[in-house]
Amino acid sequence: MSEAADRHALVTGASSGIGAAIAARLLGEGWQVTGVSRGEGGPAHPRYRHLALDLSDLDAIAPALGDMRVDALVHAAGLLRVGRLGEADPADGARMWRLHVEAATRLADVLVPRMAEGGRVVLIGSRTATGAAGRGAYAASKAALAGLARSWAAELMPLGITVNVVAPAATETPMLSDPARGGLAPKRPPLGRFIRPEEVAAAVAYFLSPEAAAVTGQQLVICGGGSL
């Protein structure tokens, strides 16, 4: 991986929530960060660049990235739509799959082949990936990220590039109060509070650190005791 002053990460969903916390954490550690979101957003920082891009427009991803090279790809952009079996809107499921899974694949297809040895990929999954009533399509799209990560990790191991997943439980982000939840309240972890975005960012920073060079194909679940 490049020296600290030269490390460059692309972080999706960087305008708010977990993505914004990740961008701030990496900037604090000396990274250059390109933050992706649909609208303007992100910290005012000399090492931060904003890239306006709607990741649901899959065919726009490669042209928008151009010849960009990064040391790390962090896919934090997310969307939650809820609905029980027989009631969920199929279009909502398609949107979540497109953003969580297909966009991740398009980004990796472009950026990973350009990475040098020591490159890193981190996908933001969810504790919900193990299943939750009323969140079937969301859970399925997040569960797919674990399969992608392990498959890519096996492919990229000879190149010295690692791929991992950070999967938090309900986190203090705008998603918690999104009207699209349709009255389906977030489940507070047994710890007694929601996960903080900064805690997720810290886990991402670990996977991007030199100390995690031998860790690949893994999923770190930040459950607040929910898996006990």
XYZ file of N, CA and C in Angstrom, residues 8-24 26-27 32-43 47-58 60-66 68 70 72-78 99 103-104 106-108 111:
198
model
N -5.154 6.708 -1.120
C -6.381 7.274 -1.689
C -7.495 6.255 -1.547
N -8.600 6.667 -0.923
C -9.757 5.792 -0.749
C -10.971 6.399 -1.428
N -11.754 5.558 -2.066
C -13.060 5.965 -2.557
C -14.100 5.420 -1.583
N -14.943 6.314 -1.063
C -15.967 5.954 -0.081
C -17.329 6.332 -0.642
N -18.208 5.359 -0.800
C -19.550 5.671 -1.288
C -20.468 6.006 -0.109
N -21.529 6.752 -0.410
C -22.436 7.175 0.653
C -21.792 8.149 1.603
N -20.848 8.945 1.115
C -19.996 9.755 1.992
C -20.645 11.043 2.477
N -21.850 11.354 2.043
C -22.455 12.623 2.430
C -23.144 12.578 3.784
N -23.408 11.382 4.319
C -24.083 11.308 5.611
C -23.862 9.942 6.252
N -24.260 9.828 7.509
C -24.269 8.549 8.202
C -22.925 7.859 8.272
N -22.952 6.554 8.032
C -21.746 5.736 8.143
C -20.684 6.179 7.144
N -21.082 6.460 5.921
C -20.122 6.881 4.907
C -19.394 8.153 5.296
N -20.131 9.120 5.858
C -19.511 10.374 6.287
C -18.528 10.129 7.425
N -18.887 9.244 8.351
C -17.992 8.930 9.463
C -16.722 8.252 8.968
N -16.860 7.375 7.976
C -15.686 6.713 7.408
C -14.775 7.720 6.728
N -15.365 8.608 5.935
C -14.561 9.629 5.249
C -13.807 10.480 6.262
N -14.493 10.893 7.334
C -13.844 11.723 8.352
C -12.711 10.969 9.044
N -10.875 8.482 7.853
C -9.739 8.297 6.957
C -8.987 9.598 6.719
N -9.717 10.697 6.595
C -9.051 11.995 6.448
C -8.198 12.281 7.679
N -6.186 10.512 1.363
C -6.961 11.291 0.419
C -8.262 10.532 0.197
N -9.375 11.232 0.180
C -10.670 10.576 0.072
C -11.483 11.178 -1.068
N -11.998 10.307 -1.917
C -13.014 10.694 -2.883
C -14.335 10.150 -2.364
N -15.259 11.056 -2.068
C -16.548 10.666 -1.543
C -17.609 10.680 -2.618
N -18.363 9.598 -2.708
C -19.404 9.466 -3.730
C -20.774 9.599 -3.086
N -21.611 10.451 -3.656
C -23.012 10.536 -3.267
C -23.762 11.219 -4.398
N -25.096 11.136 -4.340
C -25.899 11.711 -5.428
C -25.823 13.228 -5.458
N -25.822 13.847 -4.293
C -25.769 15.302 -4.229
C -24.497 15.769 -3.580
N -24.405 17.082 -3.391
C -23.225 17.635 -2.738
C -23.174 17.169 -1.293
N -22.003 17.049 -0.777
C -21.859 16.631 0.612
C -20.444 16.208 0.908
N -20.163 16.059 2.194
C -18.826 15.660 2.595
C -18.109 16.792 3.286
N -17.028 16.487 3.971
C -16.309 17.492 4.757
C -15.554 18.484 3.884
N -7.965 17.386 1.473
C -7.718 16.072 0.882
C -9.009 15.343 0.518
N -10.121 16.072 0.523
C -11.412 15.464 0.174
C -11.906 15.993 -1.165
N -12.358 15.066 -1.996
C -12.956 15.425 -3.282
C -14.315 14.746 -3.367
N -15.316 15.499 -3.815
C -16.652 14.931 -3.954
C -16.912 14.531 -5.396
N -17.485 13.347 -5.575
C -17.874 12.870 -6.898
C -19.380 12.643 -6.888
N -20.103 13.483 -7.596
C -21.559 13.356 -7.669
C -21.911 12.214 -8.625
N -22.558 11.180 -8.072
C -22.865 9.999 -8.878
C -24.019 9.244 -8.246
N -25.027 8.940 -9.052
C -26.138 8.103 -8.604
C -25.760 6.652 -8.895
N -25.416 5.913 -7.855
C -24.922 4.553 -8.040
C -25.994 3.594 -8.542
N -27.259 3.992 -8.472
C -28.306 3.133 -9.026
C -28.304 3.164 -10.548
N -27.624 4.152 -11.118
C -27.424 4.204 -12.566
C -26.123 3.446 -12.856
N -26.239 2.153 -12.975
C -25.056 1.296 -13.051
C -24.150 1.632 -14.224
N -23.505 4.382 -15.457
C -22.805 5.656 -15.295
C -21.553 5.515 -14.439
N -21.399 4.371 -13.780
C -20.309 4.231 -12.812
C -18.934 4.263 -13.478
N -18.717 3.423 -14.454
C -17.392 3.364 -15.092
C -16.996 4.693 -15.725
N -17.884 5.348 -16.499
C -17.498 6.648 -17.056
C -17.180 7.690 -15.991
N -17.921 7.675 -14.883
C -17.684 8.654 -13.820
C -16.328 8.428 -13.150
N -15.921 7.182 -13.015
C -14.639 6.884 -12.380
C -13.466 7.196 -13.297
N -13.694 7.102 -14.596
C -12.626 7.398 -15.545
C -11.400 6.547 -15.300
N -9.486 6.752 -12.619
C -9.165 6.871 -11.195
C -8.465 5.613 -10.675
N -7.197 3.947 -6.894
C -7.315 4.075 -5.441
C -6.571 2.927 -4.758
N -7.943 1.948 -1.766
C -9.028 1.310 -1.025
C -10.377 1.709 -1.594
N -11.275 0.749 -1.621
C -12.673 0.964 -2.003
C -13.530 0.602 -0.806
N -14.346 1.553 -0.340
C -15.265 1.307 0.771
C -16.676 1.602 0.276
N -17.493 0.566 0.202
C -18.859 0.733 -0.306
C -19.818 0.807 0.874
N -20.181 2.049 1.238
C -21.040 2.277 2.390
C -22.433 2.761 2.012
N -22.654 3.087 0.749
C -23.973 3.576 0.333
C -25.025 2.506 0.595
N -26.127 2.911 1.169
C -27.160 1.938 1.505
C -28.553 2.506 1.401
N -28.241 -1.246 -5.616
C -27.313 -0.368 -4.898
C -26.303 -1.148 -4.075
N -23.965 -2.343 -7.679
C -23.068 -1.183 -7.685
C -21.712 -1.546 -7.110
N -21.704 -2.356 -6.047
C -20.429 -2.808 -5.482
C -19.605 -3.546 -6.530
N -19.842 -3.297 -9.867
C -19.365 -2.385 -10.920
C -18.170 -1.571 -10.437
N -18.230 -1.073 -9.210
C -17.113 -0.308 -8.661
C -15.846 -1.157 -8.589
N -16.000 -2.371 -8.087
C -14.843 -3.255 -7.953
C -14.292 -3.657 -9.316
N -12.189 -0.527 -10.305
C -11.115 -0.042 -9.447
C -10.124 -1.106 -8.991
